[in-house]
Short mmCIF file of N, CA and C in Angstrom, two decimals:
data_model
loop_
_atom_site.label_atom_id
_atom_site.label_comp_id
_atom_site.label_asym_id
_atom_site.label_seq_id
_atom_site.Cartn_x
_atom_site.Cartn_y
_atom_site.Cartn_z
N MET A 1021 38.55 -191.37 -57.62
CA MET A 1021 37.29 -191.13 -57.52
C MET A 1021 36.17 -191.04 -58.34
N GLN A 1022 34.98 -191.63 -58.66
CA GLN A 1022 33.92 -191.44 -59.74
C GLN A 1022 33.35 -190.36 -59.34
N THR A 1023 33.13 -189.34 -60.33
CA THR A 1023 32.15 -188.18 -60.10
C THR A 1023 31.38 -187.79 -61.51
N PHE A 1024 30.00 -187.59 -60.95
CA PHE A 1024 29.08 -187.27 -61.96
C PHE A 1024 28.07 -186.23 -61.50
N GLU A 1025 27.46 -185.70 -62.36
CA GLU A 1025 26.25 -184.42 -61.81
C GLU A 1025 24.87 -185.07 -61.95
N ALA A 1026 24.30 -184.26 -61.16
CA ALA A 1026 22.91 -184.82 -61.23
C ALA A 1026 22.23 -183.52 -60.87
N SER A 1027 20.93 -183.15 -61.09
CA SER A 1027 20.13 -181.99 -60.54
C SER A 1027 19.06 -182.02 -59.27
N VAL A 1028 19.16 -181.03 -58.59
CA VAL A 1028 18.24 -180.94 -57.72
C VAL A 1028 16.64 -180.47 -58.18
N ILE A 1029 15.93 -181.28 -57.90
CA ILE A 1029 14.52 -181.08 -58.68
C ILE A 1029 13.56 -180.51 -57.53
N SER A 1030 13.99 -180.54 -56.29
CA SER A 1030 13.06 -179.80 -55.18
C SER A 1030 13.75 -180.11 -54.00
N VAL A 1031 13.30 -179.21 -53.03
CA VAL A 1031 14.00 -178.99 -51.50
C VAL A 1031 12.84 -178.87 -50.45
N HIS A 1032 12.62 -179.49 -49.43
CA HIS A 1032 11.76 -179.66 -48.55
C HIS A 1032 11.92 -179.25 -47.17
N VAL A 1033 11.15 -178.64 -46.27
CA VAL A 1033 11.22 -178.90 -44.91
C VAL A 1033 10.08 -179.25 -44.05
N GLY A 1034 10.37 -179.71 -42.90
CA GLY A 1034 9.13 -180.47 -42.15
C GLY A 1034 9.21 -179.86 -40.90
N THR A 1035 8.30 -179.01 -40.31
CA THR A 1035 8.54 -178.48 -39.09
C THR A 1035 7.56 -179.24 -37.91
N ASP A 1036 6.66 -179.88 -38.42
CA ASP A 1036 5.76 -180.87 -37.29
C ASP A 1036 5.97 -182.02 -37.43
N GLY A 1037 5.11 -183.03 -36.58
CA GLY A 1037 5.42 -184.28 -36.75
C GLY A 1037 4.89 -185.19 -37.90
N HIS A 1038 4.42 -184.48 -38.66
CA HIS A 1038 4.19 -185.34 -39.97
C HIS A 1038 5.00 -185.89 -40.87
N LEU A 1039 4.68 -186.92 -41.41
CA LEU A 1039 5.74 -187.41 -42.45
C LEU A 1039 6.07 -186.23 -43.61
N ALA A 1040 5.03 -185.76 -44.29
CA ALA A 1040 5.13 -184.99 -45.38
C ALA A 1040 5.99 -183.65 -45.20
N LYS A 1041 6.73 -183.32 -45.96
CA LYS A 1041 7.46 -182.00 -45.85
C LYS A 1041 7.28 -180.94 -46.78
N GLU A 1042 6.88 -179.59 -46.40
CA GLU A 1042 6.89 -178.60 -47.48
C GLU A 1042 7.82 -178.19 -48.62
N GLU A 1043 7.46 -177.84 -49.72
CA GLU A 1043 8.38 -177.54 -50.68
C GLU A 1043 8.73 -176.17 -50.48
N GLN A 1044 10.23 -175.90 -50.74
CA GLN A 1044 10.78 -174.61 -50.56
C GLN A 1044 11.66 -174.27 -51.78
N PRO A 1045 11.80 -172.69 -52.09
CA PRO A 1045 12.60 -172.69 -53.14
C PRO A 1045 14.13 -173.02 -52.94
N SER A 1046 14.66 -172.75 -51.57
CA SER A 1046 15.73 -173.17 -50.93
C SER A 1046 15.63 -173.39 -49.76
N ILE A 1047 16.94 -174.59 -49.35
CA ILE A 1047 17.34 -174.72 -47.73
C ILE A 1047 18.67 -174.02 -47.30
N SER A 1048 18.36 -173.67 -46.18
CA SER A 1048 19.90 -173.24 -45.51
C SER A 1048 20.37 -174.71 -44.78
N VAL A 1049 21.46 -175.37 -44.93
CA VAL A 1049 21.96 -176.49 -44.24
C VAL A 1049 23.20 -175.90 -43.44
N GLU A 1050 23.09 -175.95 -41.99
CA GLU A 1050 24.15 -175.81 -41.17
C GLU A 1050 24.94 -177.36 -40.59
N LEU A 1051 25.79 -177.00 -40.02
CA LEU A 1051 26.76 -178.24 -39.32
C LEU A 1051 25.64 -179.02 -38.50
N ASP A 1052 24.57 -178.71 -38.07
CA ASP A 1052 23.43 -179.65 -37.28
C ASP A 1052 22.27 -179.90 -38.08
N GLY A 1053 22.31 -179.59 -39.17
CA GLY A 1053 21.03 -179.86 -40.23
C GLY A 1053 20.45 -178.83 -41.07
N ILE A 1054 19.30 -179.19 -41.36
CA ILE A 1054 18.71 -178.14 -42.38
C ILE A 1054 17.67 -177.08 -41.41
N VAL A 1055 18.13 -175.85 -41.45
CA VAL A 1055 17.53 -174.89 -40.82
C VAL A 1055 16.10 -174.98 -40.79
N GLY A 1056 15.05 -175.24 -39.83
CA GLY A 1056 13.76 -174.97 -39.55
C GLY A 1056 13.07 -176.60 -39.93
N ASP A 1057 14.04 -177.73 -40.11
CA ASP A 1057 13.33 -178.85 -40.09
C ASP A 1057 13.69 -179.48 -38.95
N ARG A 1058 12.67 -180.52 -38.69
CA ARG A 1058 12.46 -180.93 -37.42
C ARG A 1058 13.55 -182.16 -37.19
N HIS A 1059 14.31 -182.61 -37.97
CA HIS A 1059 15.52 -183.60 -37.94
C HIS A 1059 16.55 -182.79 -37.75
N ARG A 1060 16.71 -181.64 -37.45
CA ARG A 1060 17.97 -180.63 -37.48
C ARG A 1060 18.35 -181.27 -36.02
N GLY A 1061 19.70 -181.21 -35.87
CA GLY A 1061 20.30 -181.43 -34.49
C GLY A 1061 21.63 -182.31 -34.77
N TYR A 1062 22.38 -182.17 -33.64
CA TYR A 1062 23.91 -183.11 -33.71
C TYR A 1062 23.27 -184.47 -32.93
N THR A 1063 22.11 -184.74 -32.20
CA THR A 1063 22.29 -185.77 -31.66
C THR A 1063 20.39 -186.13 -31.82
N ARG A 1064 20.13 -187.65 -31.84
CA ARG A 1064 18.94 -187.86 -31.84
C ARG A 1064 18.33 -189.15 -30.99
N SER A 1065 17.31 -189.31 -31.04
CA SER A 1065 17.13 -190.58 -29.73
C SER A 1065 16.62 -191.74 -30.50
N CYS A 1066 17.04 -192.99 -30.24
CA CYS A 1066 16.91 -193.84 -31.15
C CYS A 1066 15.64 -194.64 -31.01
N TRP A 1067 15.17 -195.25 -31.84
CA TRP A 1067 13.54 -196.00 -31.93
C TRP A 1067 13.57 -197.27 -31.72
N ALA A 1068 12.60 -197.90 -31.54
CA ALA A 1068 12.75 -199.45 -31.28
C ALA A 1068 13.20 -200.12 -32.56
N GLY A 1069 13.91 -201.05 -32.46
CA GLY A 1069 14.79 -201.55 -33.66
C GLY A 1069 15.82 -200.86 -34.48
N ASP A 1070 16.34 -199.74 -33.61
CA ASP A 1070 17.54 -199.09 -34.25
C ASP A 1070 18.75 -199.62 -33.91
N LYS A 1071 19.83 -198.96 -33.92
CA LYS A 1071 21.22 -199.85 -33.72
C LYS A 1071 21.44 -199.75 -32.20
N GLN A 1072 20.92 -198.68 -31.40
CA GLN A 1072 21.00 -198.94 -30.10
C GLN A 1072 19.69 -199.17 -29.28
N ALA A 1073 19.37 -199.08 -28.28
CA ALA A 1073 18.29 -199.31 -27.46
C ALA A 1073 17.57 -198.23 -27.37
N LYS A 1074 16.26 -198.36 -27.56
CA LYS A 1074 15.19 -197.36 -27.79
C LYS A 1074 15.39 -196.31 -26.62
N GLY A 1075 15.67 -194.97 -27.10
CA GLY A 1075 15.49 -194.17 -26.54
C GLY A 1075 17.08 -193.62 -26.04
N THR A 1076 18.13 -194.47 -26.32
CA THR A 1076 19.59 -193.99 -26.26
C THR A 1076 19.75 -192.65 -27.28
N VAL A 1077 20.46 -191.68 -26.79
CA VAL A 1077 20.75 -190.64 -27.18
C VAL A 1077 22.03 -191.00 -28.17
N ARG A 1078 22.12 -190.61 -29.34
CA ARG A 1078 23.25 -191.03 -30.53
C ARG A 1078 23.45 -189.81 -31.36
N ARG A 1079 24.82 -190.08 -32.20
CA ARG A 1079 24.89 -188.60 -32.96
C ARG A 1079 23.86 -188.73 -34.07
N ASN A 1080 23.61 -187.74 -34.74
CA ASN A 1080 22.42 -187.97 -35.58
C ASN A 1080 23.02 -188.09 -37.01
N GLU A 1081 22.82 -189.14 -37.56
CA GLU A 1081 23.18 -189.45 -39.12
C GLU A 1081 22.42 -189.29 -40.03
N ARG A 1082 20.82 -188.65 -39.50
CA ARG A 1082 19.78 -188.37 -40.17
C ARG A 1082 19.45 -186.93 -40.27
N GLN A 1083 20.50 -186.00 -40.48
CA GLN A 1083 20.13 -184.54 -40.47
C GLN A 1083 19.37 -184.13 -41.93
N TRP A 1084 19.70 -185.03 -42.88
CA TRP A 1084 18.97 -184.98 -43.80
C TRP A 1084 18.52 -186.19 -44.81
N SER A 1085 17.40 -186.32 -45.62
CA SER A 1085 17.07 -187.30 -46.44
C SER A 1085 16.76 -187.00 -47.79
N ALA A 1086 17.01 -187.76 -48.64
CA ALA A 1086 16.96 -187.51 -49.94
C ALA A 1086 16.37 -188.54 -50.90
N ALA A 1087 15.61 -188.15 -51.81
CA ALA A 1087 14.99 -189.38 -52.84
C ALA A 1087 15.38 -189.09 -54.29
N SER A 1088 14.84 -189.98 -55.30
CA SER A 1088 15.08 -189.35 -56.62
C SER A 1088 13.86 -189.88 -57.45
N LEU A 1089 13.83 -188.85 -58.54
CA LEU A 1089 12.90 -189.11 -59.33
C LEU A 1089 12.69 -190.56 -59.76
N GLN A 1090 13.73 -191.13 -60.06
CA GLN A 1090 13.58 -192.39 -61.02
C GLN A 1090 12.98 -193.49 -59.79
N GLU A 1091 13.89 -193.23 -58.59
CA GLU A 1091 13.18 -194.40 -57.58
C GLU A 1091 11.68 -194.01 -57.08
N LEU A 1092 11.21 -192.96 -56.98
CA LEU A 1092 10.12 -192.41 -56.74
C LEU A 1092 9.02 -193.12 -57.79
N ALA A 1093 9.29 -192.98 -59.06
CA ALA A 1093 8.47 -193.29 -60.12
C ALA A 1093 8.43 -194.95 -60.11
N ASN A 1094 9.53 -195.31 -59.58
CA ASN A 1094 9.16 -197.07 -59.44
C ASN A 1094 8.37 -197.46 -58.01
N ILE A 1095 8.62 -196.73 -57.13
CA ILE A 1095 7.69 -196.92 -55.96
C ILE A 1095 6.21 -196.59 -56.40
N GLN A 1096 5.96 -195.45 -57.26
CA GLN A 1096 4.60 -195.16 -57.64
C GLN A 1096 4.05 -196.21 -58.34
N GLU A 1097 4.79 -196.73 -59.25
CA GLU A 1097 4.16 -197.83 -60.18
C GLU A 1097 3.79 -199.22 -59.32
N ALA A 1098 4.84 -199.59 -58.38
CA ALA A 1098 4.45 -200.78 -57.67
C ALA A 1098 3.24 -200.43 -56.84
N MET A 1099 2.89 -199.33 -56.44
CA MET A 1099 2.02 -199.03 -55.37
C MET A 1099 0.64 -198.76 -56.47
N ASP A 1100 0.79 -198.72 -57.46
CA ASP A 1100 -0.44 -198.58 -58.17
C ASP A 1100 -1.06 -196.92 -58.20
N LEU A 1101 -0.24 -196.10 -57.83
CA LEU A 1101 -1.05 -194.91 -57.49
C LEU A 1101 -1.46 -194.02 -58.38
N ALA A 1102 -2.43 -193.19 -58.26
CA ALA A 1102 -3.24 -192.54 -59.08
C ALA A 1102 -2.50 -191.48 -59.52
N GLU A 1103 -1.68 -190.64 -58.50
CA GLU A 1103 -0.91 -189.63 -58.68
C GLU A 1103 0.56 -189.78 -58.75
N PRO A 1104 1.54 -188.72 -59.10
CA PRO A 1104 2.75 -188.98 -58.87
C PRO A 1104 2.99 -188.92 -57.53
N LEU A 1105 4.05 -189.73 -57.21
CA LEU A 1105 4.47 -189.80 -55.86
C LEU A 1105 5.64 -188.55 -55.71
N MET A 1106 5.28 -187.75 -54.76
CA MET A 1106 6.25 -186.57 -54.71
C MET A 1106 7.35 -186.97 -53.31
N ALA A 1107 8.56 -186.17 -53.62
CA ALA A 1107 9.50 -186.43 -52.39
C ALA A 1107 9.26 -185.86 -51.08
N GLY A 1108 8.49 -184.71 -51.06
CA GLY A 1108 8.09 -184.26 -49.91
C GLY A 1108 6.97 -184.90 -49.22
N THR A 1109 6.05 -185.68 -50.13
CA THR A 1109 5.05 -186.58 -49.34
C THR A 1109 5.86 -187.89 -48.66
N THR A 1110 6.85 -188.25 -49.03
CA THR A 1110 7.59 -189.31 -48.37
C THR A 1110 8.51 -189.15 -47.12
N GLY A 1111 8.68 -187.78 -47.04
CA GLY A 1111 9.44 -187.07 -46.01
C GLY A 1111 10.77 -186.53 -46.57
N ALA A 1112 11.14 -186.73 -47.77
CA ALA A 1112 12.50 -186.33 -48.21
C ALA A 1112 12.69 -184.82 -48.10
N ASN A 1113 14.15 -184.59 -47.71
CA ASN A 1113 14.27 -183.05 -47.89
C ASN A 1113 14.77 -182.49 -49.29
N ILE A 1114 15.43 -183.68 -49.95
CA ILE A 1114 15.90 -183.24 -51.23
C ILE A 1114 15.54 -184.23 -52.55
N CYS A 1115 15.25 -183.65 -53.55
CA CYS A 1115 14.57 -184.56 -54.48
C CYS A 1115 15.59 -184.34 -55.62
N PHE A 1116 16.42 -185.53 -56.32
CA PHE A 1116 17.15 -185.61 -57.23
C PHE A 1116 16.70 -186.15 -58.57
N ASP A 1117 17.33 -185.62 -59.75
CA ASP A 1117 16.97 -186.43 -61.04
C ASP A 1117 18.53 -186.68 -61.45
N GLY A 1118 18.66 -187.73 -62.30
CA GLY A 1118 19.76 -188.17 -62.58
C GLY A 1118 20.93 -189.09 -61.85
N ILE A 1119 20.03 -189.27 -60.71
CA ILE A 1119 20.60 -190.69 -59.86
C ILE A 1119 19.92 -191.82 -60.02
N SER A 1120 19.64 -192.61 -60.72
CA SER A 1120 18.53 -193.54 -60.91
C SER A 1120 18.87 -194.61 -59.89
N GLU A 1121 20.00 -194.84 -59.21
CA GLU A 1121 19.85 -195.66 -57.91
C GLU A 1121 20.51 -194.98 -56.66
N LEU A 1122 19.70 -194.01 -56.46
CA LEU A 1122 20.23 -193.08 -55.38
C LEU A 1122 20.52 -194.01 -54.06
N SER A 1123 19.44 -194.65 -53.83
CA SER A 1123 19.40 -195.38 -52.73
C SER A 1123 20.61 -196.49 -52.34
N ARG A 1124 21.37 -196.99 -53.61
CA ARG A 1124 22.40 -197.66 -53.45
C ARG A 1124 23.81 -196.94 -53.32
N LEU A 1125 23.83 -195.99 -53.42
CA LEU A 1125 25.07 -194.75 -53.16
C LEU A 1125 25.92 -195.20 -51.89
N PRO A 1126 27.11 -195.52 -52.16
CA PRO A 1126 27.80 -196.09 -50.76
C PRO A 1126 28.00 -194.77 -49.65
N LYS A 1127 27.99 -195.39 -48.64
CA LYS A 1127 28.10 -194.60 -47.47
C LYS A 1127 29.33 -193.78 -47.81
N GLY A 1128 29.55 -192.58 -47.40
CA GLY A 1128 30.77 -191.61 -47.78
C GLY A 1128 30.85 -190.82 -48.71
N THR A 1129 29.68 -191.14 -49.72
CA THR A 1129 29.65 -190.50 -50.99
C THR A 1129 29.28 -189.20 -50.57
N LEU A 1130 30.14 -188.13 -51.30
CA LEU A 1130 29.61 -186.46 -51.33
C LEU A 1130 28.98 -185.86 -52.22
N LEU A 1131 28.07 -185.15 -51.76
CA LEU A 1131 27.13 -184.17 -52.66
C LEU A 1131 27.49 -182.84 -52.46
N LYS A 1132 28.18 -182.30 -53.55
CA LYS A 1132 28.41 -180.88 -53.41
C LYS A 1132 27.81 -179.85 -54.17
N PHE A 1133 27.22 -178.90 -53.41
CA PHE A 1133 26.18 -178.05 -54.27
C PHE A 1133 27.10 -176.69 -54.53
N PRO A 1134 26.65 -175.88 -55.59
CA PRO A 1134 27.32 -174.75 -55.96
C PRO A 1134 27.56 -173.73 -54.84
N SER A 1135 26.79 -173.45 -53.94
CA SER A 1135 26.80 -172.56 -52.67
C SER A 1135 28.39 -173.11 -51.94
N GLY A 1136 28.68 -174.24 -52.19
CA GLY A 1136 29.83 -174.71 -51.03
C GLY A 1136 29.33 -175.61 -50.28
N ALA A 1137 28.05 -176.11 -50.09
CA ALA A 1137 27.34 -176.84 -49.42
C ALA A 1137 27.93 -177.99 -49.69
N GLU A 1138 28.11 -178.98 -48.60
CA GLU A 1138 28.33 -180.43 -48.64
C GLU A 1138 27.77 -181.31 -47.90
N LEU A 1139 27.24 -182.37 -48.39
CA LEU A 1139 26.23 -183.40 -47.55
C LEU A 1139 27.00 -184.78 -47.70
N ILE A 1140 27.21 -185.48 -46.83
CA ILE A 1140 27.58 -186.90 -46.74
C ILE A 1140 26.74 -187.74 -46.48
N VAL A 1141 26.67 -188.92 -47.42
CA VAL A 1141 25.79 -190.03 -47.18
C VAL A 1141 26.12 -190.88 -46.03
N GLU A 1142 25.19 -191.27 -45.18
CA GLU A 1142 25.49 -191.94 -44.21
C GLU A 1142 25.00 -193.33 -44.24
N GLU A 1143 23.58 -193.51 -44.92
CA GLU A 1143 23.22 -194.99 -45.18
C GLU A 1143 21.88 -194.66 -45.66
N TYR A 1144 21.31 -195.82 -46.22
CA TYR A 1144 19.99 -196.13 -46.85
C TYR A 1144 18.93 -195.66 -46.12
N ASN A 1145 17.89 -194.92 -46.58
CA ASN A 1145 16.73 -194.99 -45.64
C ASN A 1145 15.66 -195.85 -45.93
N PRO A 1146 15.55 -196.73 -45.21
CA PRO A 1146 14.28 -197.83 -45.32
C PRO A 1146 13.09 -197.22 -44.95
N PRO A 1147 12.19 -197.76 -45.70
CA PRO A 1147 10.56 -197.33 -45.44
C PRO A 1147 10.05 -198.20 -44.44
N CYS A 1148 9.29 -197.31 -43.61
CA CYS A 1148 8.95 -197.71 -42.18
C CYS A 1148 7.43 -197.84 -42.30
N ILE A 1149 6.93 -198.52 -41.20
CA ILE A 1149 5.37 -198.94 -41.22
C ILE A 1149 4.57 -197.37 -40.91
N ASP A 1150 5.47 -196.57 -39.67
CA ASP A 1150 4.75 -195.22 -39.60
C ASP A 1150 4.61 -194.47 -40.83
N ALA A 1151 5.48 -194.43 -41.68
CA ALA A 1151 5.45 -193.72 -43.01
C ALA A 1151 4.38 -194.13 -43.88
N GLY A 1152 4.17 -195.60 -43.94
CA GLY A 1152 3.45 -196.31 -44.85
C GLY A 1152 2.11 -196.25 -44.26
N THR A 1153 1.79 -196.11 -42.97
CA THR A 1153 0.47 -195.70 -42.61
C THR A 1153 -0.06 -194.53 -42.79
N GLN A 1154 0.73 -193.36 -42.85
CA GLN A 1154 0.50 -191.98 -42.97
C GLN A 1154 0.06 -192.04 -44.49
N LEU A 1155 1.06 -192.55 -45.19
CA LEU A 1155 0.90 -192.45 -46.90
C LEU A 1155 -0.50 -193.11 -46.88
N ALA A 1156 -0.55 -194.38 -46.57
CA ALA A 1156 -1.99 -195.14 -46.84
C ALA A 1156 -3.11 -194.36 -46.75
N ASP A 1157 -3.18 -193.35 -45.76
CA ASP A 1157 -4.20 -192.51 -45.53
C ASP A 1157 -4.26 -191.24 -46.48
N LYS A 1158 -3.30 -191.22 -47.25
CA LYS A 1158 -3.37 -189.91 -48.08
C LYS A 1158 -3.34 -190.17 -49.52
N LEU A 1159 -3.06 -191.18 -49.90
CA LEU A 1159 -2.70 -191.71 -51.11
C LEU A 1159 -3.91 -192.52 -51.73
N ALA A 1160 -4.28 -192.31 -52.99
CA ALA A 1160 -5.22 -193.07 -53.61
C ALA A 1160 -4.57 -194.09 -54.94
N THR A 1161 -5.00 -195.17 -54.97
CA THR A 1161 -4.53 -196.07 -56.33
C THR A 1161 -5.57 -195.82 -57.27
N ARG A 1162 -4.84 -196.27 -58.64
CA ARG A 1162 -5.63 -196.16 -59.91
C ARG A 1162 -6.87 -197.17 -59.93
N SER A 1163 -6.53 -198.27 -59.19
CA SER A 1163 -7.88 -199.12 -59.17
C SER A 1163 -8.88 -198.86 -58.24
N GLY A 1164 -8.56 -197.95 -57.34
CA GLY A 1164 -9.51 -197.75 -56.26
C GLY A 1164 -9.40 -198.44 -55.25
N GLU A 1165 -8.27 -199.41 -55.19
CA GLU A 1165 -8.00 -200.28 -54.01
C GLU A 1165 -7.39 -199.38 -52.80
N ARG A 1166 -7.81 -199.80 -51.53
CA ARG A 1166 -7.10 -198.90 -50.33
C ARG A 1166 -5.85 -199.45 -50.20
N LEU A 1167 -4.89 -198.50 -49.95
CA LEU A 1167 -3.58 -199.08 -49.69
C LEU A 1167 -3.50 -199.51 -47.92
N ASP A 1168 -2.51 -200.67 -47.82
CA ASP A 1168 -2.68 -200.77 -46.41
C ASP A 1168 -1.08 -200.07 -45.84
N SER A 1169 -1.01 -200.46 -44.46
CA SER A 1169 0.34 -199.82 -43.85
C SER A 1169 1.81 -200.30 -44.35
N THR A 1170 1.52 -201.42 -44.93
CA THR A 1170 2.74 -202.15 -45.52
C THR A 1170 3.04 -201.85 -47.04
N SER A 1171 2.07 -201.32 -47.68
CA SER A 1171 2.21 -201.06 -49.07
C SER A 1171 3.55 -200.35 -49.56
N PHE A 1172 3.63 -199.27 -48.53
CA PHE A 1172 4.84 -198.46 -48.91
C PHE A 1172 6.33 -199.31 -48.52
N SER A 1173 6.18 -199.80 -47.38
CA SER A 1173 7.52 -200.66 -47.36
C SER A 1173 7.87 -201.66 -48.12
N LYS A 1174 6.67 -202.45 -48.71
CA LYS A 1174 7.15 -203.46 -49.63
C LYS A 1174 7.57 -202.56 -51.06
N ALA A 1175 6.78 -201.75 -51.40
CA ALA A 1175 7.31 -201.01 -52.82
C ALA A 1175 8.45 -200.37 -52.60
N GLY A 1176 8.70 -199.70 -51.60
CA GLY A 1176 9.92 -198.93 -51.29
C GLY A 1176 11.27 -199.47 -51.10
N LYS A 1177 11.12 -200.74 -50.96
CA LYS A 1177 12.36 -201.48 -50.42
C LYS A 1177 13.52 -201.47 -51.33
N LEU A 1178 14.55 -200.87 -50.90
CA LEU A 1178 15.77 -200.48 -51.58
C LEU A 1178 15.62 -199.28 -52.51
N LEU A 1179 14.55 -198.50 -52.40
CA LEU A 1179 14.26 -197.33 -53.09
C LEU A 1179 13.88 -196.03 -52.79
N ARG A 1180 13.75 -195.96 -51.29
CA ARG A 1180 13.04 -194.88 -50.53
C ARG A 1180 14.15 -193.79 -50.70
N GLY A 1181 15.66 -193.98 -50.81
CA GLY A 1181 16.76 -193.02 -50.78
C GLY A 1181 17.76 -193.11 -49.69
N LEU A 1182 18.38 -191.83 -49.30
CA LEU A 1182 19.25 -192.07 -48.20
C LEU A 1182 19.12 -190.95 -47.32
N VAL A 1183 19.78 -191.02 -46.30
CA VAL A 1183 20.09 -190.32 -45.22
C VAL A 1183 21.46 -189.69 -44.84
N GLY A 1184 21.71 -188.67 -44.46
CA GLY A 1184 23.10 -188.51 -44.22
C GLY A 1184 23.09 -187.10 -43.27
N SER A 1185 24.55 -186.48 -43.17
CA SER A 1185 24.57 -185.50 -42.29
C SER A 1185 25.44 -184.37 -43.00
N VAL A 1186 25.55 -183.19 -42.53
CA VAL A 1186 26.15 -181.98 -43.36
C VAL A 1186 27.71 -181.95 -43.09
N GLU A 1187 28.25 -181.87 -44.02
CA GLU A 1187 30.04 -181.68 -44.11
C GLU A 1187 30.41 -180.16 -44.07
N VAL A 1188 29.56 -179.32 -44.93
CA VAL A 1188 29.88 -178.03 -45.06
C VAL A 1188 28.58 -177.41 -44.99
N ALA A 1189 28.56 -176.22 -44.28
CA ALA A 1189 27.13 -175.52 -44.32
C ALA A 1189 27.05 -174.59 -45.73
N GLY A 1190 25.85 -174.39 -46.27
CA GLY A 1190 25.68 -173.69 -47.18
C GLY A 1190 23.99 -173.62 -47.69
N THR A 1191 23.80 -173.37 -48.97
CA THR A 1191 22.41 -173.20 -49.50
C THR A 1191 21.98 -174.22 -50.50
N ILE A 1192 20.98 -174.75 -50.42
CA ILE A 1192 20.63 -175.74 -51.46
C ILE A 1192 19.50 -175.13 -52.35
N ASN A 1193 19.52 -174.79 -53.30
CA ASN A 1193 18.45 -174.46 -54.43
C ASN A 1193 17.80 -175.55 -55.21
N ALA A 1194 16.47 -175.46 -55.43
CA ALA A 1194 15.72 -176.20 -56.55
C ALA A 1194 16.50 -175.69 -57.77
N GLY A 1195 16.78 -176.66 -58.52
CA GLY A 1195 17.63 -176.33 -59.74
C GLY A 1195 18.93 -176.19 -59.84
N ASP A 1196 19.52 -176.57 -58.50
CA ASP A 1196 20.98 -176.47 -58.49
C ASP A 1196 21.59 -177.84 -59.34
N VAL A 1197 22.64 -177.70 -59.46
CA VAL A 1197 23.47 -178.90 -60.37
C VAL A 1197 24.22 -179.42 -59.03
N VAL A 1198 24.18 -180.73 -58.74
CA VAL A 1198 25.01 -181.04 -57.59
C VAL A 1198 26.10 -182.36 -58.23
N GLU A 1199 27.29 -181.94 -57.61
CA GLU A 1199 28.48 -182.92 -58.16
C GLU A 1199 28.37 -184.17 -57.15
N VAL A 1200 28.29 -185.36 -57.67
CA VAL A 1200 28.18 -186.50 -56.78
C VAL A 1200 29.56 -187.14 -56.70
N THR A 1201 30.35 -187.40 -55.77
CA THR A 1201 31.57 -188.04 -55.69
C THR A 1201 31.29 -189.37 -54.97
N LEU A 1202 31.41 -190.33 -55.53
CA LEU A 1202 31.31 -191.71 -54.85
C LEU A 1202 32.47 -192.26 -54.02
N TYR A 1203 31.91 -192.67 -52.85
CA TYR A 1203 33.29 -192.94 -52.07
C TYR A 1203 34.10 -194.45 -52.55
N GLU A 1204 35.08 -194.18 -52.44
CA GLU A 1204 36.09 -195.21 -52.96
C GLU A 1204 37.12 -195.45 -51.60
N HIS A 1205 37.56 -196.49 -51.36
CA HIS A 1205 38.50 -196.72 -50.48
C HIS A 1205 39.61 -196.22 -50.79
N ALA A 1206 40.77 -195.35 -50.43
CA ALA A 1206 41.95 -194.98 -50.64
C ALA A 1206 42.95 -196.04 -51.04
N SER A 1207 43.59 -195.76 -52.22
CA SER A 1207 44.38 -197.00 -52.53
C SER A 1207 45.29 -197.33 -51.58
N TRP A 1208 45.54 -196.34 -50.73
CA TRP A 1208 46.58 -197.11 -49.50
C TRP A 1208 46.08 -198.02 -48.58
N LEU A 1209 44.82 -197.94 -48.61
CA LEU A 1209 44.08 -199.26 -47.83
C LEU A 1209 44.07 -200.36 -48.28
N ALA A 1210 44.52 -200.92 -49.52
CA ALA A 1210 44.36 -201.83 -50.23
C ALA A 1210 45.87 -202.93 -49.65
N ARG A 1211 45.71 -203.81 -49.69
CA ARG A 1211 46.94 -205.08 -49.28
C ARG A 1211 47.75 -205.12 -50.35
N LEU A 1212 49.12 -204.97 -49.92
CA LEU A 1212 49.94 -205.47 -51.23
C LEU A 1212 50.13 -206.86 -50.98
N THR A 1213 50.22 -207.54 -51.94
CA THR A 1213 50.66 -208.97 -52.05
C THR A 1213 51.82 -209.03 -52.60
#
């Protein structure tokens, strides 16, 4: 399996119904998610357009979300933003540096932290209209043009980051070095010809 290292730039927790999450020096992760975060839980309710019908209770594959500095900079440029786009502003719990294509990491990739905490990637986190509406009301462009509710969805396509679940409990600190182990099919799964 291919392994490389990256850095944790910042960590965030959101307790209310707003998109933005507050920066913290560290976060505690338990098997049901990030302590104090509104997305914590073993289950979640589906929304319209989800994998199952709206309101269906399913396993929570969205216990945490992550963004990368590199992808945030690309979104910022595409949206012509006057200020840097921060991970907490987009609703991410963790911001990484050193993973230029974070949004493309395969499902099953493991993120291992110095405390022993481990997170597993579940899926790409697509930008949604609700997030776009909140960001349009909060952010300004260099040109002075007003953002609309689709600006974030258009700019953030395949760049918003990832969501996943907790494999092993622990603490994640700003400044941590994370070991990223890309998921690969086990060799014994390959067909012999």
